[in-house]
PDB file of C-alpha atoms in Angstrom:
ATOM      1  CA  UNK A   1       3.211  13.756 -18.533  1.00  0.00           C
ATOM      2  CA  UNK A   2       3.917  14.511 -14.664  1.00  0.00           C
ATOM      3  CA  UNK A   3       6.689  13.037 -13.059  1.00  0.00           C
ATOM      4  CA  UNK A   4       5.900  10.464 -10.152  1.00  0.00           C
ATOM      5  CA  UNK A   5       8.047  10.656  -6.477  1.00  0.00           C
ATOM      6  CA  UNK A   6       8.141   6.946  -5.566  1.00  0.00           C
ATOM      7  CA  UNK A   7       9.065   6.379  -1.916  1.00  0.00           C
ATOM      8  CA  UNK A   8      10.283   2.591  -1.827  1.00  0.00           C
ATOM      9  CA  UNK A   9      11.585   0.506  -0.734  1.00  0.00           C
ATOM     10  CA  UNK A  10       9.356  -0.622   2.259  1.00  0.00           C
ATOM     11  CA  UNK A  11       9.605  -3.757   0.993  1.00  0.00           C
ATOM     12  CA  UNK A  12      11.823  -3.456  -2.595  1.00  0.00           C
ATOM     13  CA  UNK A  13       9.997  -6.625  -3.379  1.00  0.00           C
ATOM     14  CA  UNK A  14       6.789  -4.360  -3.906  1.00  0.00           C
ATOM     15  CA  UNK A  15       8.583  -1.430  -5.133  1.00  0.00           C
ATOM     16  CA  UNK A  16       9.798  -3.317  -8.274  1.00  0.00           C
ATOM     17  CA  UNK A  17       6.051  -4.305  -8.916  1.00  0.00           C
ATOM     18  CA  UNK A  18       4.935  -0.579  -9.018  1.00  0.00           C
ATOM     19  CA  UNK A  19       7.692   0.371 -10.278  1.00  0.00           C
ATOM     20  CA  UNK A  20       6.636  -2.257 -13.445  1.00  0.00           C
ATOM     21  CA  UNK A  21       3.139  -1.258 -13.046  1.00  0.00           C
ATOM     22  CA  UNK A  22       3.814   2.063 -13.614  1.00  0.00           C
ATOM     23  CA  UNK A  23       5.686   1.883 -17.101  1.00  0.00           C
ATOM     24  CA  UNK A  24       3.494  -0.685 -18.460  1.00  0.00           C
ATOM     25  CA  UNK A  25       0.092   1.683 -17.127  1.00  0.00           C
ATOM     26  CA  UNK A  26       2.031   4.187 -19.187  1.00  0.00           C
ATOM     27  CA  UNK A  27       2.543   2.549 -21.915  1.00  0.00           C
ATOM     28  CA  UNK A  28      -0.339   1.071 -22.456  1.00  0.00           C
ATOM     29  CA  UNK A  29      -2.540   4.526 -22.311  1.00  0.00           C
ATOM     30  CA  UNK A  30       0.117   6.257 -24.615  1.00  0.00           C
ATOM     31  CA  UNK A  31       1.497   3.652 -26.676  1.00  0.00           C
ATOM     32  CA  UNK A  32       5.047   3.046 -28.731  1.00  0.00           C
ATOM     33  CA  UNK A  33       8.270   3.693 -26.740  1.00  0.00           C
ATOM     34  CA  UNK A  34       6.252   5.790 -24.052  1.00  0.00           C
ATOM     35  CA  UNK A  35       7.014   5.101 -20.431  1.00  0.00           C
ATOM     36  CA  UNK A  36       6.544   6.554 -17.060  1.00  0.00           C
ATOM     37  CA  UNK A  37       8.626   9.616 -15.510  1.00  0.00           C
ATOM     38  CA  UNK A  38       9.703   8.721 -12.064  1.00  0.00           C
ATOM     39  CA  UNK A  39      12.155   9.737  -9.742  1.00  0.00           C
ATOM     40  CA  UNK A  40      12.611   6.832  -6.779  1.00  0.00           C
ATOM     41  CA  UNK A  41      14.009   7.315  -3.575  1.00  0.00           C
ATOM     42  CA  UNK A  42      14.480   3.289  -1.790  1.00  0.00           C
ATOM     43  CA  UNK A  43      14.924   3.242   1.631  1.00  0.00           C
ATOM     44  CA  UNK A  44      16.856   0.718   3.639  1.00  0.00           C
ATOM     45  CA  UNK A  45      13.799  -1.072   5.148  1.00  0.00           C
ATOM     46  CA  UNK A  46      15.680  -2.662   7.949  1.00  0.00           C
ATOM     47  CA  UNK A  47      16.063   0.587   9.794  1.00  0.00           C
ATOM     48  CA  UNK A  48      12.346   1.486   8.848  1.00  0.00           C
ATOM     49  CA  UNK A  49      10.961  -2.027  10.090  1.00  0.00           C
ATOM     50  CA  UNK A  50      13.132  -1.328  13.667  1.00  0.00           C
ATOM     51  CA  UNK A  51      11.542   2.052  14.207  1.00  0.00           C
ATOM     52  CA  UNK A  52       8.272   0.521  13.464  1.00  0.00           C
ATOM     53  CA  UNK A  53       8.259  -2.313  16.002  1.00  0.00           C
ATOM     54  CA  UNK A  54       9.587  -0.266  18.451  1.00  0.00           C
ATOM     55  CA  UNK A  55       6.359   2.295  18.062  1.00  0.00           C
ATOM     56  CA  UNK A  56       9.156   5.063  16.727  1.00  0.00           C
ATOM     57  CA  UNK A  57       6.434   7.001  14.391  1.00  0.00           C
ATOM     58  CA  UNK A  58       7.342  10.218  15.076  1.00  0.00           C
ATOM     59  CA  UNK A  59      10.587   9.511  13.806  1.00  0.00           C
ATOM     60  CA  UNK A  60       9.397   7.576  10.953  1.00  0.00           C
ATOM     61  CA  UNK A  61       7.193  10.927  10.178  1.00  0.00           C
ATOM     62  CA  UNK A  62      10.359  12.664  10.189  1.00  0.00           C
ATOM     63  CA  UNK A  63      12.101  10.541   7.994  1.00  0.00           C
ATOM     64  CA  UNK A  64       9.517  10.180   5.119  1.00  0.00           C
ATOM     65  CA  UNK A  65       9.072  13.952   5.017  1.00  0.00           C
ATOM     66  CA  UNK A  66      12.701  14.235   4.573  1.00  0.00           C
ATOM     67  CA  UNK A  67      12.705  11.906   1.326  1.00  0.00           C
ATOM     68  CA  UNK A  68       9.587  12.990   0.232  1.00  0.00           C
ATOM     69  CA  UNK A  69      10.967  16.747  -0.017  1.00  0.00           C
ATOM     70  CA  UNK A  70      13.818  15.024  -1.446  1.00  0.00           C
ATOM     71  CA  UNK A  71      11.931  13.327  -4.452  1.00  0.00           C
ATOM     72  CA  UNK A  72       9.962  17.371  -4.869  1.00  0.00           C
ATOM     73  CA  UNK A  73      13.612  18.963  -4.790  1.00  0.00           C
ATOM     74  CA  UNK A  74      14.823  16.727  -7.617  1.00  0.00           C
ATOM     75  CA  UNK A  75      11.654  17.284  -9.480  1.00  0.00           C
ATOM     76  CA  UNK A  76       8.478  15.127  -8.590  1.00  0.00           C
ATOM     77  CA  UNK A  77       5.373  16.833  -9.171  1.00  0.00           C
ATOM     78  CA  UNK A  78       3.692  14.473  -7.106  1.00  0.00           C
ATOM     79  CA  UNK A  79       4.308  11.546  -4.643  1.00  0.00           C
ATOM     80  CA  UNK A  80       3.122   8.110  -3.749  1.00  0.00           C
ATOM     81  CA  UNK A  81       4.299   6.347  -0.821  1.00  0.00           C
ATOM     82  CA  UNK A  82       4.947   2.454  -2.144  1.00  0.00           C
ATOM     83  CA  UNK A  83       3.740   0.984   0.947  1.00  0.00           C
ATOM     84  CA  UNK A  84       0.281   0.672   2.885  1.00  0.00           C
ATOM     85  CA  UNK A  85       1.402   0.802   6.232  1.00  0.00           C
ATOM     86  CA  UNK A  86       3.536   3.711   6.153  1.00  0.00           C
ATOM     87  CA  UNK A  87       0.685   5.582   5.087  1.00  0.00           C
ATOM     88  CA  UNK A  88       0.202   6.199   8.931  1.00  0.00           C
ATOM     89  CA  UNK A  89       2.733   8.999   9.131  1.00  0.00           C
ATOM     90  CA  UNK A  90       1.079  10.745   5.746  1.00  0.00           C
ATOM     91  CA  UNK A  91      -0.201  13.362   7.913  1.00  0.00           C
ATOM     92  CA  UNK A  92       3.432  14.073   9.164  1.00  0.00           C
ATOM     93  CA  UNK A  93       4.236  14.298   5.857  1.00  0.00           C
ATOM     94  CA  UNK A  94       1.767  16.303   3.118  1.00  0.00           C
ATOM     95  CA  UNK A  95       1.774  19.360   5.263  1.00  0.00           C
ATOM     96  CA  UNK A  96       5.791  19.901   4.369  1.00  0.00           C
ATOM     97  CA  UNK A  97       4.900  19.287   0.726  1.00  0.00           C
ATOM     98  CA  UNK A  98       4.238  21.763  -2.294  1.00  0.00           C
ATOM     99  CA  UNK A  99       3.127  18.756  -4.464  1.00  0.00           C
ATOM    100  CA  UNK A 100       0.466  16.215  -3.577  1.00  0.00           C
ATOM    101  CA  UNK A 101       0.218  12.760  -2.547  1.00  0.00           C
ATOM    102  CA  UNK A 102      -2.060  10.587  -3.726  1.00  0.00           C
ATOM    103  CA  UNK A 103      -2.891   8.307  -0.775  1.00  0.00           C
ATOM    104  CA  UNK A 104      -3.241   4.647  -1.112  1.00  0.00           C
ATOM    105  CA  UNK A 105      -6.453   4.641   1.206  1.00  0.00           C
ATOM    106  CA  UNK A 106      -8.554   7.163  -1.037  1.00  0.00           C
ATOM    107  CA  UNK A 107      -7.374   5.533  -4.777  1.00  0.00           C
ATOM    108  CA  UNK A 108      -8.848   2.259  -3.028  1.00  0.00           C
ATOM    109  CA  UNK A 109     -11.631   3.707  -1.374  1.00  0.00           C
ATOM    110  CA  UNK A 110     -12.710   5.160  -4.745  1.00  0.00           C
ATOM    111  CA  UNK A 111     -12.338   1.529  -6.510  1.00  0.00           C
ATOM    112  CA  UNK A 112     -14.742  -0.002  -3.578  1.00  0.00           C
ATOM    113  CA  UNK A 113     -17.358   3.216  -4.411  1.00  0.00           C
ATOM    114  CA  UNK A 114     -17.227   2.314  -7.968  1.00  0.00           C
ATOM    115  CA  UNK A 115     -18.423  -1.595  -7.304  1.00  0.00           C
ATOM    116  CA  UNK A 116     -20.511  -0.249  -4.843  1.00  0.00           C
ATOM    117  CA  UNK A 117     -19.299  -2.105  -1.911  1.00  0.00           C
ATOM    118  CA  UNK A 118     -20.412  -1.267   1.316  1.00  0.00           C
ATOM    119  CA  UNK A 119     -18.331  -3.742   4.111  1.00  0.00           C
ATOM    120  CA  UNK A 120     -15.153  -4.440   2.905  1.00  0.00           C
ATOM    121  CA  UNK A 121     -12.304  -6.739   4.710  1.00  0.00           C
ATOM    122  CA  UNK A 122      -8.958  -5.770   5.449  1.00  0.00           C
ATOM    123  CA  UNK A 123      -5.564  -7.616   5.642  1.00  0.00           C
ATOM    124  CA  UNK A 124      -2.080  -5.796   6.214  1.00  0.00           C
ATOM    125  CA  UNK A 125       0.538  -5.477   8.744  1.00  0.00           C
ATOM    126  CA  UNK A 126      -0.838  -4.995  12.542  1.00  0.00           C
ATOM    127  CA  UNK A 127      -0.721  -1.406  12.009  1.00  0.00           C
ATOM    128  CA  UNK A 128      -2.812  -1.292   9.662  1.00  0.00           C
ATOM    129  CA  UNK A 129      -5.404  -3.716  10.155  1.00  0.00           C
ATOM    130  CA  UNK A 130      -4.728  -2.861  14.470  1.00  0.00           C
ATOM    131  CA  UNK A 131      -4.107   1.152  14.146  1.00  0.00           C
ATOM    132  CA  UNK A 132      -7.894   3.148  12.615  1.00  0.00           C
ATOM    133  CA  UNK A 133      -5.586   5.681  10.004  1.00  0.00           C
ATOM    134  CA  UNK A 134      -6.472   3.525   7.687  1.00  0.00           C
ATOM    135  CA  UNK A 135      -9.892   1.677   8.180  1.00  0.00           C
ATOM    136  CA  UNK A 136     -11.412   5.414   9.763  1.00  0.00           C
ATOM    137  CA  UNK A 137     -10.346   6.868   6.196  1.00  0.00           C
ATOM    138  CA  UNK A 138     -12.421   3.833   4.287  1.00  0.00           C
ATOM    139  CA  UNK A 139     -15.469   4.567   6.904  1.00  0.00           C
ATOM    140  CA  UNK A 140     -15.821   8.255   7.237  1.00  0.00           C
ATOM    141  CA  UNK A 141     -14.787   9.607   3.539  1.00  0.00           C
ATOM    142  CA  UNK A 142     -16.513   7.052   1.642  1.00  0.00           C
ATOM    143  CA  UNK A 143     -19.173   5.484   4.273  1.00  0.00           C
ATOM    144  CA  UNK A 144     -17.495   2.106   3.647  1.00  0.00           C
ATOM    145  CA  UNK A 145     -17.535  -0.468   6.855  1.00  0.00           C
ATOM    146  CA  UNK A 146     -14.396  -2.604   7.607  1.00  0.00           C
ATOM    147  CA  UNK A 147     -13.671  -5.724   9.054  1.00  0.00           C
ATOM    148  CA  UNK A 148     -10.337  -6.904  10.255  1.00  0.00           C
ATOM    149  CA  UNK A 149      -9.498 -10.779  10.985  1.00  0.00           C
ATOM    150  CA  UNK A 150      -9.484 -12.445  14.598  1.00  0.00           C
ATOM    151  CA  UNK A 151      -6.363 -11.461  16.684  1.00  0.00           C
ATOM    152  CA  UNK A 152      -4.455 -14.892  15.947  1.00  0.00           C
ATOM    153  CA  UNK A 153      -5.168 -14.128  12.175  1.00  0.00           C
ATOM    154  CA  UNK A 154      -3.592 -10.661  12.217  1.00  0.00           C
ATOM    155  CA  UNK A 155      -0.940 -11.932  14.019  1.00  0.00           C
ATOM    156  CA  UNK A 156      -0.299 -14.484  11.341  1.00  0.00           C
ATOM    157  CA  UNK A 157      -1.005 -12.491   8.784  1.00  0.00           C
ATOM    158  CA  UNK A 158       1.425  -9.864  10.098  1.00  0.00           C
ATOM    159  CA  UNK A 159       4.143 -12.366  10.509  1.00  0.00           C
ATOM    160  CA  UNK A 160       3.827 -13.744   7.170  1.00  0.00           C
ATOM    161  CA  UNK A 161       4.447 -10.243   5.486  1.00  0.00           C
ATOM    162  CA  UNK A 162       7.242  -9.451   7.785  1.00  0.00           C
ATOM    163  CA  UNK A 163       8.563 -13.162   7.698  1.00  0.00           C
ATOM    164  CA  UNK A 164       8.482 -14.198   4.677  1.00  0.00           C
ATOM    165  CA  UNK A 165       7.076 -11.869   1.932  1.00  0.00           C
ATOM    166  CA  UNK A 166       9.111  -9.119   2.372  1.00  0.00           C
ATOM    167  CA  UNK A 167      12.313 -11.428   2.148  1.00  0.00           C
ATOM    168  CA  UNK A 168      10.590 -13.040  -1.416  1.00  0.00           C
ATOM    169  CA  UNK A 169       9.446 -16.107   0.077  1.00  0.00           C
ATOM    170  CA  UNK A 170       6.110 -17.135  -1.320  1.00  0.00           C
ATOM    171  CA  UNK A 171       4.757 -20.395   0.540  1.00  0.00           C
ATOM    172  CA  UNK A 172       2.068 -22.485  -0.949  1.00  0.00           C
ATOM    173  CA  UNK A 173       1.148 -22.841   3.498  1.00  0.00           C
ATOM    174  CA  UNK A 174       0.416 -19.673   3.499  1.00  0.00           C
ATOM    175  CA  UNK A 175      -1.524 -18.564   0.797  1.00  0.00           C
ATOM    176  CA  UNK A 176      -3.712 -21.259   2.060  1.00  0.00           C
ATOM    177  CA  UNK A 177      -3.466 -19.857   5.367  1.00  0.00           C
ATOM    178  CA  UNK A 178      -4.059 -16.408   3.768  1.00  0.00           C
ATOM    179  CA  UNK A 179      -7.395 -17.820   1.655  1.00  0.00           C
ATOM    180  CA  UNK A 180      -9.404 -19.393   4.808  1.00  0.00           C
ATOM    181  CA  UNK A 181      -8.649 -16.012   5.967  1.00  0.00           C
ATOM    182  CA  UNK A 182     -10.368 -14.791   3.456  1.00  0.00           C
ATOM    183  CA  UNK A 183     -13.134 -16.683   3.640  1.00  0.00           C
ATOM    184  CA  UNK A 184     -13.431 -15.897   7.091  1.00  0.00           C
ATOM    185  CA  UNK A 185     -14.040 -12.556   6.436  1.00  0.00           C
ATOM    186  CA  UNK A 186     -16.326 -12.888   3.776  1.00  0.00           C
ATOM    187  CA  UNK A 187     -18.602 -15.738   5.815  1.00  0.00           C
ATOM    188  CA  UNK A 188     -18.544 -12.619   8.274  1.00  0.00           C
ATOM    189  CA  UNK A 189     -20.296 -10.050   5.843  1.00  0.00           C
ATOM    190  CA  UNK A 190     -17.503  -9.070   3.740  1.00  0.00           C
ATOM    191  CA  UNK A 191     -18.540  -8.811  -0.002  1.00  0.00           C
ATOM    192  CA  UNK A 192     -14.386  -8.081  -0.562  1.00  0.00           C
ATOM    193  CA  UNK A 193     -11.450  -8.079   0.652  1.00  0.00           C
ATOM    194  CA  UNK A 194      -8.636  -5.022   0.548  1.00  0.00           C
ATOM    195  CA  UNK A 195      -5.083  -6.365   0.084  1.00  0.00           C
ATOM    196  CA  UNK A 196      -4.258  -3.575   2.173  1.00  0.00           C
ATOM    197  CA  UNK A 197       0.175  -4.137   2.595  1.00  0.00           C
ATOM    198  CA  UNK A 198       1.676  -4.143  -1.041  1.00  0.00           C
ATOM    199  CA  UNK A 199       3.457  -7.290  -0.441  1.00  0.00           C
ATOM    200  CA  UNK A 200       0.190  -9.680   0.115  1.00  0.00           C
ATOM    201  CA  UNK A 201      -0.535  -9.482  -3.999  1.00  0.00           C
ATOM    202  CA  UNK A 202       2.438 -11.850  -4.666  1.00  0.00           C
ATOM    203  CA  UNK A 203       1.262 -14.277  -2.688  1.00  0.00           C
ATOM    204  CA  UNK A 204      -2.291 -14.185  -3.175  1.00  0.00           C
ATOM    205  CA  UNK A 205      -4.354 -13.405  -7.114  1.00  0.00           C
ATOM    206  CA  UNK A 206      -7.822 -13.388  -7.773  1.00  0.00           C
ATOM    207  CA  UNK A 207      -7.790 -16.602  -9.400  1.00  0.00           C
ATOM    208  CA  UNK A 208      -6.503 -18.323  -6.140  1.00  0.00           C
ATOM    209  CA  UNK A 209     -10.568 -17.340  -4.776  1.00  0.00           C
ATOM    210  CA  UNK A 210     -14.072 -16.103  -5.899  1.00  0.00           C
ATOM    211  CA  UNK A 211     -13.483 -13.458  -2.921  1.00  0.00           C
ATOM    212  CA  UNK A 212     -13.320 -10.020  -5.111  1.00  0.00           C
ATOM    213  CA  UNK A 213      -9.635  -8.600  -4.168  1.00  0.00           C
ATOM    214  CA  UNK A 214      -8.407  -5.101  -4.228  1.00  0.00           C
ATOM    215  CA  UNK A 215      -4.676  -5.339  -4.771  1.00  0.00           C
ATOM    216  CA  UNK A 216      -4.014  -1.945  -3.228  1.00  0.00           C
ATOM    217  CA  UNK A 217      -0.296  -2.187  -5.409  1.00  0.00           C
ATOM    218  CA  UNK A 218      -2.056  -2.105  -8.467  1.00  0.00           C
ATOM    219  CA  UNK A 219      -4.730   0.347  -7.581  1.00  0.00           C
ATOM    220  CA  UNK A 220      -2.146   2.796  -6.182  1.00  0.00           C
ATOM    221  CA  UNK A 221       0.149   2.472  -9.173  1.00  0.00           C
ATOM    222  CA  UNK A 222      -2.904   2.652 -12.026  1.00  0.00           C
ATOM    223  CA  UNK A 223      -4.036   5.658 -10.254  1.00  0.00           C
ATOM    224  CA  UNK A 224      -0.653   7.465 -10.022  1.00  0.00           C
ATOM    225  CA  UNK A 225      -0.339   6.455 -14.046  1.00  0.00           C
ATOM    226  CA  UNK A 226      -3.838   8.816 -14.497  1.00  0.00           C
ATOM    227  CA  UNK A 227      -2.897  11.473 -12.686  1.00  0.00           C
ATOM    228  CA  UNK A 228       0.318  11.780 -14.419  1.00  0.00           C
ATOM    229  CA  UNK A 229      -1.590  11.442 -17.450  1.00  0.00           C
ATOM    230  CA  UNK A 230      -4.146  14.050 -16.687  1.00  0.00           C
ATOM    231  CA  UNK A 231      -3.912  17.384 -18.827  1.00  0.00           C
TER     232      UNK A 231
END
């Protein structure tokens, strides 16, 4: 078994899901007392949330190259960046590396190719659902189309992460406000929907719509758990 770099943190409330997912995708593929290796390095996501409104991403580049050499000096033999949004300085950061990182965009851009979807919607921060690093990847590497929400949707969706998900609050408002979204996008030629910031699955399941969801948390975390499975 390979040992897993986690960089967390960005929110902890996601972090401790993967960080779940991770032992239990373990366990469950290897059985008895078996659970995953992993080395975590949590940021404090206060500082990474100021450099991110304030368009600092060449610093935040900087930064997440310097833990994620951190997590290969202590061991890692690969590295997965618990967040969907920071994703958007991976390019700053794989170059510096002698291990890999397995993206969040291409584990969930292989899921969509596998039920054959070909326009999928996307919810996340404004960076991500605003910024193409993300929704170019889905397009030109596996021929997917995306759709985003209206501009007042973003926006709430944005402020709903950054509001209140990422400090643990789950409103029952908002995962209503989250599902019309939903709808929205699938009424516009959607046939799913990517939960494309790690925080958005503990609001939101697949039994609260008949929308199919891609959890990008759980896809990110079951594909780390096969690669550090693979022989």
């Amino acid at each position: 078994m390979k040992t897993i770099g986690v960089l967390g943190g960005m929110s902890w409330q996601s972090t401790q899901v993967y960080y779940q997912l991770l032992n239990e995708g373990v366990s469950a593929r290897l059985g008895g007392l078996h659970s995953a290796k992993i080395i975590l390095y949590s940021v404090d996501f206060d500082h990474i949330e100021r450099l991110q409104h304030a368009g600092e991403w060449a610093e935040l580049g900087r930064l997440l190259r310097d833990y994620a050499q951190r997590l290969e000096a202590a061991g890692a033999e690969g590295v997965i960046i618990a967040t969907n949004t920071m994703h958007k300085v991976a390019p700053m950061v794989t170059p510096h590396l002698n291990i890999p990182l397995l993206h969040i965009a291409d584990c969930t851009g292989e899921v969509l190719l596998e039920k054959k979807v070909r326009c999928v919607g996307l919810l996340g921060t404004l960076f991500t659902m605003e910024d193409t690093f993300y929704s170019d990847r889905i397009r030109e590497k596996y021929g997917i189309d995306v759709l985003v929400p209206q501009a007042s949707d973003r926006q709430l969706v944005h402020d709903v992460i950054y509001g209140e998900l990422c400090l643990g609050t789950l409103s029952p408002q908002s995962r209503q406000r989250f599902l019309a979204i939903i709808d929205s996008l699938a009424a516009s030629g959607a046939e799913a929907v990517i939960l494309g910031c790690t925080e958005i699955g503990l609001l939101v399941k697949q039994t609260d719509t008949a929308v199919p969801l891609l959890d990008t948390t759980e896809i990110h975390a079951l594909a780390a758990v096969d690669w550090a499975l693979k022989t």
